Amino acid sequence: MTRKGIFVIVLAVIAAQTMPVPGEDACSLNELPAETKHQRDARMRWWRDARFGMFIHWGAYAIPAGTYKGKRIDGLGEWIMDTAKIPIDEYETFVTQFNPARFDANEWVRVAANAGIKYIVITSKHHDGFCLWDSKVSDHDIMDAAPFRRDVLKELAAACRKKGIKLCFYYSIMDWHHPDARGENFPKYRDYYMKPQIKELLTSYGDIGVMWFDGEWIKEWTEPQGKELFNYVRGLRPTIIVNNRVGKGRKGMEGMNKAEGYAGDFGTPEQQIPPTGFPGLDWESCMTMNDTWGYKSYDNNWKSSETLIHNLIDIVSKGGNFLLNVGPTAEGLIPGPSVECLTAMGEWMKVNGEAIYATTASEHGQGEWGRFTEKPGKTFAHVFNWPKTGTLAVPLKDTQVSRAYMLADKTRNLLRVDKTQDGVLLYLPETAPDAIASVVVIEYRKQR
Ligand code: H79
């Protein structure tokens, strides 16, 4: 092929990429809203300070709870419709049984707040299409199709407001129930169902912290549509935060954008913690407590509270947020083992929250004994493995340490600190104040 030929093809490819997708709004702005760094920092502030959120996966899949026609179905509880190939009309019979008599929004929020959680992300609609609120454009919702007839999102919004917890909505772009949600009719689903639903979610329940999209990997969904949706959401709620699954930038389960220029405010690693974080970027690891998001009656593979506290510290030490999932039962209860774990996390957070909230990633890397988090003038050493030597070497260079103490020590007994070539050597108490993680606070001034 001639060079001119290649040139023409390249031009054609570029033109095709910038051309609007058929069926897309004529006025669709594929430009992200102009925002200064200062404005963006202000918008992200509460989320960056919060560090710890609760994911709630709740829907009609809690009725089968992992079992279909007497068989235990492998995989994720909320995927049972797909995994067990349950026809739409048969799946609807779960919805007609959905009557969670013991649902109490205040109790859910109490459990979250008591764990030290600052925001809740709930599945307003998962892949099965079932809506937990009274959607005007749908009959496949908790008011029209289920006997429960209570707007779960409304009750949760009121409970969250009382406790100062930010309410956030998960919304699946993929929809296994809506007849137009796949194939050439997709723009109809998008414009007359999905977008009106998102508008309902963002205008009926007060302030919403995050729109958390998912199910964006379907072939019908494209990056220009993602940018348009991002702008639509920001247009309805200018200060809202949107995850990167609004568009196509997410790189598989690693969850981080392939490159710059993709829509969304933060990356979404799923069921994993990035080994070294993503310096300068916002991200949130979402994770289950057992092996499913939606409730499965027989999944007892619970992570220990030790693992989950270590995960929280590990994530925060790398600059991320931790979005930890609960999958309430069809009765409306958060499973007992989840509540127990969250209670233990809350006990730890009540003592050590200062070393988590509003902290940033540490430049000191990772110790074999644990992790660091940072605030201006303060380094927090989270010690998982209490050193047998009684000392801890911390690579704080070019600093003047003014004092060091255990965060759990209310009397602020000062620890002996020796300056060394590589930083400082801290002399620790004989026994660890906390068997899971004990925090040493090191206060310092920078030397010029
Ligand atoms: O809501 C929970 C799960 O139901 C949902 N996301 C969490 C938050 C989830 N959906 N799918 N999965 C989890 C696993 C599916 C992954 C795949 Fe893919 C989708 C494999 C191929 C398409 C993600 C996107 C990994 C590669 C592309």
XYZ file of C-alpha atoms and ligand atoms in Angstrom, residues 55 57 76 78-79 123 126-127 170 174 212 214 216-217 245 250-253 270 286 293, ligand 1:
49
model
C -21.326 -1.761 49.606
C -25.894 -5.869 47.308
C -21.877 -15.111 42.611
C -26.464 -11.970 42.362
C -25.534 -13.653 39.054
C -27.525 -1.565 44.388
C -28.297 -4.782 39.635
C -27.887 -6.770 36.401
C -24.851 1.541 42.332
C -26.371 -4.026 31.711
C -21.366 3.832 40.963
C -21.283 -1.327 36.595
C -20.484 -1.333 31.322
C -18.564 -4.072 29.483
C -17.260 2.137 35.022
C -11.542 0.222 33.273
C -8.931 -2.436 32.677
C -10.665 -5.666 33.748
C -10.757 -6.481 37.441
C -12.582 -5.449 42.277
C -14.399 -3.142 46.464
C -21.888 -10.018 46.775
O -21.818 -6.185 41.552
C -20.749 -7.062 41.781
C -20.700 -8.152 40.763
O -21.978 -8.729 40.532
C -20.210 -7.428 39.559
N -19.396 -6.349 40.051
C -19.429 -6.393 41.491
C -19.258 -5.038 42.106
C -19.506 -8.349 38.675
N -19.878 -8.476 37.501
N -19.141 -9.320 36.873
N -18.281 -9.752 37.655
C -18.456 -9.166 38.806
C -17.324 -10.658 37.165
C -17.375 -10.502 35.675
C -16.287 -10.069 35.015
C -16.314 -9.967 33.574
Fe -15.172 -8.648 32.608
C -17.139 -9.149 32.796
C -15.456 -10.679 32.716
C -15.689 -10.198 31.397
C -16.751 -9.262 31.455
C -14.593 -7.195 33.905
C -14.926 -6.624 32.687
C -13.524 -8.096 33.677
C -13.250 -8.007 32.328
C -14.098 -7.133 31.717
